[in-house]
């Protein structure tokens, strides 16, 4: 690798004639220091200059006492003497002030004005005396003017702007006279101009010399500070070695430790380009990036600190941490870098180990969510580069929770490991398998297409449907798989994960144990759901929820014996939203607790207006059993409305027992203790396990509408099932209700099969509370009083 260094550049600070004269200096600390130094030098000579000037003034006054009027001369000399005395008096204070002050450019120009004032004193003397003097005195005066100009230039050389103004003012006053002026002689003009130019240039050179020296001193102070910093870092951070490179990037000096860790002879290192010692293109992206970064610092002449670089060391890689700072020579030219370095390989390996741990699941040894995200990222990049596709499959174990709850977490953990190895065995090396957490796994197929992904998904479902043997327990779980293809179903890691997750959600919503690919419609559905969820949050407060009551009639005489409370949501924009759509959302979000409580209270409030022999049935979600206050809520609703507990029937479905917890059974017992009855809703649609019937000591079985609907249609299978359920219920001392009876024919079949109660559109659709109340209102019958 070649090192691209720029040719050396000039010193950073510009010190041209403008800066020397006091323009374009800026207000940075450097220029403040320069101005302070100028004033200090100027001030230092003030007493000496004033004494010399005073002597000259006295001499001039003695010589010229006969020329012109004495009053002018004494006025002139007197006021100059006062001015000089004042200046001398203020000298000490000014000196102290200049030593400490931050000298702005304003101070500087005030000094210049002061100088011009002195110049004008001299000019005034000349203008007054010259026309009145004889020629030999004129020549003497001019000579003295020249001496004055030279002396002033020396005295004010350190402030060229002020010095120049002073010299020009004296020159203008002394040589500007037209008639008697010696300027009539061109040789004198040239001599005078040369004198002025030479003094000006002399002042500029002296002043610039000071400025350049100060700039160099400032730079070397800066470099010294950097070097001190590097050395202290070297000592305190346990750096291993020092190095130096020249302006071309070639190593000029290294300490012995550098030679040792580089594993190269000293001669091979010195003279070699530094960057070529550090890495080469074959070392991968990290090495390339680090070397590029270092090169960028070199190019911009920037200091760098703690730059970690992988360095080839034979077959292995060592990691070096480097800090460096650019070097400049006295003239401000870049001369290379000086820095320190240390070998941080051990720390780096430990760090990598921690990173690895953070990316792997400790139980199964599979990549965890972070690890899988990295792999999806890589797969997406490859797919984009090759114009191909990759697939992400989300695998969710169907009955894992049951295993965990019933057989314990240890068995659960072993089962997860078994699942991991079965997935690995089934899918082979082409797939990357990870565990996202809990019972969720993810599979990444870096190179795939719709057919391959679907095949893999089906293979996974089939493989995990096979029973497991864990700790001597035969376990059947099954799995659902949702998958998505990148980049079509998601162009970023997050989008692709979300699509696969939505597809899985869809599978779980549709009864689990199969696979489904993400399609945009799923997302639309999910968005609708999210919107619905948002609206549902405020629905109760906005009064959008209401109860409808559907009558339940006695099969024998068709008398209304009760009502089932059914929840209704009148959405302001969507109209009536069916409970089957919003109740699952309420269950998932936990909103069902508030809503369910309201249903119980509202149902009891209406039941209080009905005759005592009319029952009220309320549906309960399994989720509501998680609320420890459920029994208290029911008890309070009964008490507040003065309703006997046996008028209330709580309808629950078998799903309550699927993820049954000990707390569920306890809650059932507490409710039962209140004297409440339970009905098993939708019987025949789920597992229809007879075991469930005993768990809650049900008073009633509600035969699902699907059997009732088929009772008059099919070849007698439904009739047989209804007959069996009715027989079973009779033997267990339970009542039966046939749900969804729509026609008289259905009703007659059901009644003849021995169902106790019937519910369905035939006897009444779910109706408003007022309509239900009207249906059962007791019309008072006038009592006949028999008079004997
Ligand atoms: P479910 O408890 O089985 O309620 C009976 C469902 O069948 C009601 O549907 C009712 O309107 C409908 N239905 C009654 N007779 C007939 C008929 O003759 N023909 C037909 N086709 N359908 C009939 P709905 O109101 O849509 O409720 C659906 C389900 O939503 C309920 O099934 C229940 O599981 C649930 N649900 C309703 N209200 C609540 C509630 O307050 N809390 C809970 N947790 N779930 C509720
Ligand atoms: Mg029901
Ligand atoms: Mg039902």
Tab-separated table of C-alpha atoms in Angstrom, residues 57-81 121 124-126 128-129 141:
chain	number	residue	atom	x	y	z
A	57	UNK	CA	14.577	70.075	22.780
A	58	UNK	CA	16.786	72.145	25.109
A	59	UNK	CA	19.570	72.199	22.472
A	60	UNK	CA	17.128	73.305	19.749
A	61	UNK	CA	15.758	76.048	21.940
A	62	UNK	CA	19.239	77.355	22.717
A	63	UNK	CA	20.281	77.350	19.066
A	64	UNK	CA	17.090	78.941	17.801
A	65	UNK	CA	16.539	81.444	20.575
A	66	UNK	CA	17.336	84.310	18.140
A	67	UNK	CA	15.284	82.959	15.247
A	68	UNK	CA	11.566	83.769	15.187
A	69	UNK	CA	9.748	84.924	18.267
A	70	UNK	CA	10.881	83.688	21.621
A	71	UNK	CA	7.321	83.387	22.943
A	72	UNK	CA	6.484	80.776	20.329
A	73	UNK	CA	9.673	78.924	21.032
A	74	UNK	CA	9.102	78.864	24.768
A	75	UNK	CA	5.410	77.972	24.304
A	76	UNK	CA	6.436	75.128	22.078
A	77	UNK	CA	9.208	73.884	24.332
A	78	UNK	CA	7.082	74.298	27.460
A	79	UNK	CA	4.108	72.320	26.206
A	80	UNK	CA	6.346	69.577	24.805
A	81	UNK	CA	8.139	69.373	28.124
A	121	UNK	CA	5.037	69.078	17.463
A	124	UNK	CA	4.796	72.754	13.827
A	125	UNK	CA	8.239	73.966	14.946
A	126	UNK	CA	9.642	73.493	11.484
A	128	UNK	CA	7.023	78.145	12.046
A	129	UNK	CA	10.770	78.528	12.026
A	141	UNK	CA	17.131	72.486	10.934
